[in-house]
Amino acid sequence: MSAAVQSAAWIRAGALLLEAPAVFTIGTGRSGLALQMAAMRFMHLGLATHVVGETTAPAIGARDVLVAASGSGSTKRVVRAAETAREQGAEVVALTTAPESALARAATEVLVVPAADKQDFDGNASVQYGGSLFEQSVLLVTDALFHALWQTSGTQARELWRLHANLE
Ligand SMILES: O=P(O)(O)OC[C@H]1O[C@](O)(CO)[C@@H](O)[C@@H]1O
């Protein structure tokens, strides 16, 4: 397996995000928490962004993008959401360690993260516990994606700041 996320898939994922009427994120446990950080950055970029499960998340529709993170690629809630998104005509960008997984099969674009998933009990892919390396990688990969999209947009940091929460 490559030691890096394939750059072509990463670039295509960025293009999908820019074209999307709305962006949704989904992941469970720590994978979902890592993606919530990405959701905030996508919002700062001006993308209409929703975290699946929040009371304000609307219906997903055609050309929207669901960004789904699952180290195992088999977490049922995430796989089901990806399948539903595709049925609705949305695109699915999957982050997973498992290119043959159900999530990868349901996705339009797969970012294969060369990290341990939560059942790497023998520490073959990482000495860290569970899926920690995957969850950390989700943050790095999506932060890098945000950074590239921001640089391409030419938007000043001051303009992004206007979208930062002021009800904290
Ligand atoms: O990334 P996966 O394989 O979908 O697992 C999701 C989550 O399940 C857990 O084991 C428990 O929530 C977390 O460690 C992990 O982030």
XYZ file of C-alpha atoms and ligand atoms in Angstrom:
184
model
C 0.000 0.000 0.000
C 1.145 3.534 -0.745
C 2.281 5.598 2.256
C 0.287 8.608 1.083
C -3.211 9.543 0.029
C -3.362 9.427 -3.762
C -3.096 13.020 -4.968
C -5.349 12.606 -8.024
C -8.266 11.407 -5.873
C -7.593 14.191 -3.379
C -7.719 16.820 -6.151
C -10.944 15.359 -7.581
C -12.487 15.429 -4.095
C -11.648 19.135 -3.822
C -13.303 19.840 -7.179
C -16.456 18.005 -6.066
C -16.630 20.120 -2.909
C -16.343 23.388 -4.850
C -19.137 22.378 -7.246
C -21.503 21.118 -4.536
C -24.663 23.064 -3.660
C -24.164 21.683 -0.136
C -21.630 19.567 1.726
C -22.549 17.017 4.415
C -20.218 15.136 6.749
C -20.743 11.841 8.540
C -18.672 9.558 10.741
C -19.204 7.847 14.075
C -17.158 8.177 17.257
C -13.717 9.707 16.859
C -13.885 9.459 13.074
C -16.962 11.686 13.129
C -15.384 14.112 15.576
C -12.368 14.529 13.300
C -14.690 15.252 10.379
C -16.582 17.856 12.393
C -13.398 19.910 12.402
C -13.328 19.646 8.625
C -16.998 20.678 8.467
C -16.186 23.867 10.351
C -13.379 24.732 7.932
C -15.582 24.052 4.897
C -18.103 26.461 6.430
C -15.325 29.057 6.914
C -14.610 28.682 3.222
C -18.210 29.667 2.483
C -19.491 26.209 1.574
C -23.004 25.377 2.802
C -22.001 22.636 5.230
C -24.049 20.312 7.436
C -23.079 17.665 9.967
C -25.403 14.667 9.548
C -27.398 14.097 12.739
C -27.568 17.758 13.725
C -31.162 18.956 14.013
C -30.595 21.602 11.346
C -29.180 19.261 8.683
C -31.563 19.292 5.677
C -32.176 16.623 3.018
C -29.253 15.750 0.779
C -29.906 16.214 -2.929
C -28.429 15.895 -6.384
C -24.817 17.104 -6.770
C -24.454 17.659 -3.025
C -21.394 15.966 -1.516
C -21.379 13.653 1.476
C -17.914 13.398 3.041
C -17.861 10.126 4.975
C -15.070 8.900 7.245
C -14.804 5.332 8.484
C -11.491 3.635 9.145
C -13.035 0.198 8.807
C -15.315 1.304 5.989
C -18.000 -0.951 7.415
C -19.739 1.117 10.101
C -23.389 0.583 9.185
C -24.697 4.093 9.815
C -21.995 5.562 7.588
C -22.381 2.989 4.811
C -26.174 3.407 4.814
C -25.847 7.188 4.608
C -23.450 6.863 1.668
C -25.852 4.551 -0.165
C -28.785 6.884 0.489
C -26.773 9.871 -0.702
C -25.968 8.106 -3.980
C -29.643 7.155 -4.429
C -30.463 10.862 -4.153
C -27.921 11.753 -6.838
C -25.313 13.132 -4.442
C -21.581 12.441 -4.637
C -19.794 10.617 -1.830
C -16.187 11.283 -0.854
C -15.034 8.470 1.432
C -12.023 8.498 3.734
C -11.136 4.969 4.810
C -8.236 2.584 5.307
C -10.148 -0.100 3.399
C -10.362 0.318 -0.394
C -12.460 -2.858 -0.757
C -14.952 -1.914 1.963
C -18.697 -1.321 1.646
C -18.131 2.404 2.132
C -15.514 2.524 -0.616
C -17.870 0.660 -2.957
C -20.651 3.162 -2.273
C -18.404 6.192 -2.849
C -17.779 8.270 -5.958
C -14.299 9.203 -4.764
C -12.221 7.222 -2.267
C -9.339 8.720 -0.320
C -7.496 5.667 0.932
C -5.736 6.645 4.139
C -2.790 4.315 4.786
C -3.381 4.048 8.527
C -4.520 1.514 11.105
C -8.213 0.953 11.571
C -9.715 0.319 15.014
C -9.167 -3.460 14.862
C -5.440 -3.389 14.147
C -4.971 -5.298 17.422
C -1.441 -6.521 16.623
C -0.193 -3.021 15.839
C 0.769 -3.923 12.271
C -0.129 -0.536 10.815
C 0.401 1.659 13.882
C 1.647 1.361 17.462
C -1.136 3.685 18.589
C -4.354 2.298 20.079
C -7.347 1.516 17.881
C -8.008 3.795 14.950
C -6.079 6.758 16.347
C -3.748 7.070 13.363
C -6.727 7.045 10.982
C -8.624 9.625 13.006
C -5.583 11.933 13.160
C -5.061 11.433 9.430
C -8.667 12.437 8.688
C -7.956 15.808 10.256
C -4.672 16.266 8.373
C -6.078 15.201 4.998
C -9.144 17.437 5.294
C -7.144 20.381 6.662
C -4.805 20.050 3.677
C -7.829 19.946 1.380
C -9.237 23.088 2.995
C -5.876 24.837 2.714
C -5.546 24.054 -1.003
C -9.112 25.202 -1.727
C -8.567 28.369 0.289
C -5.323 29.205 -1.517
C -6.986 28.612 -4.877
C -9.915 30.858 -3.929
C -7.628 33.837 -3.307
C -9.852 34.857 -0.385
C -8.175 36.866 2.344
C -8.018 35.405 5.857
C -9.900 38.493 7.083
C -12.851 37.605 4.845
C -12.965 34.054 6.189
C -12.917 35.459 9.704
C -16.347 37.008 9.091
C -17.793 33.494 9.076
C -16.296 32.502 12.425
C -18.870 31.893 15.137
C -19.561 34.970 17.277
C -22.068 33.272 19.563
C -19.586 31.183 21.529
O -13.890 4.647 11.776
P -14.870 3.528 11.978
O -14.312 2.179 11.616
O -16.179 3.804 11.277
O -15.177 3.467 13.498
C -15.829 4.538 14.089
C -15.584 4.700 15.542
O -15.916 3.585 16.317
C -15.225 3.649 17.552
O -14.549 2.444 17.725
C -16.182 3.838 18.686
O -16.950 4.979 18.532
C -14.235 4.822 17.415
O -13.005 4.527 17.946
C -14.184 5.043 15.936
O -13.838 6.355 15.667
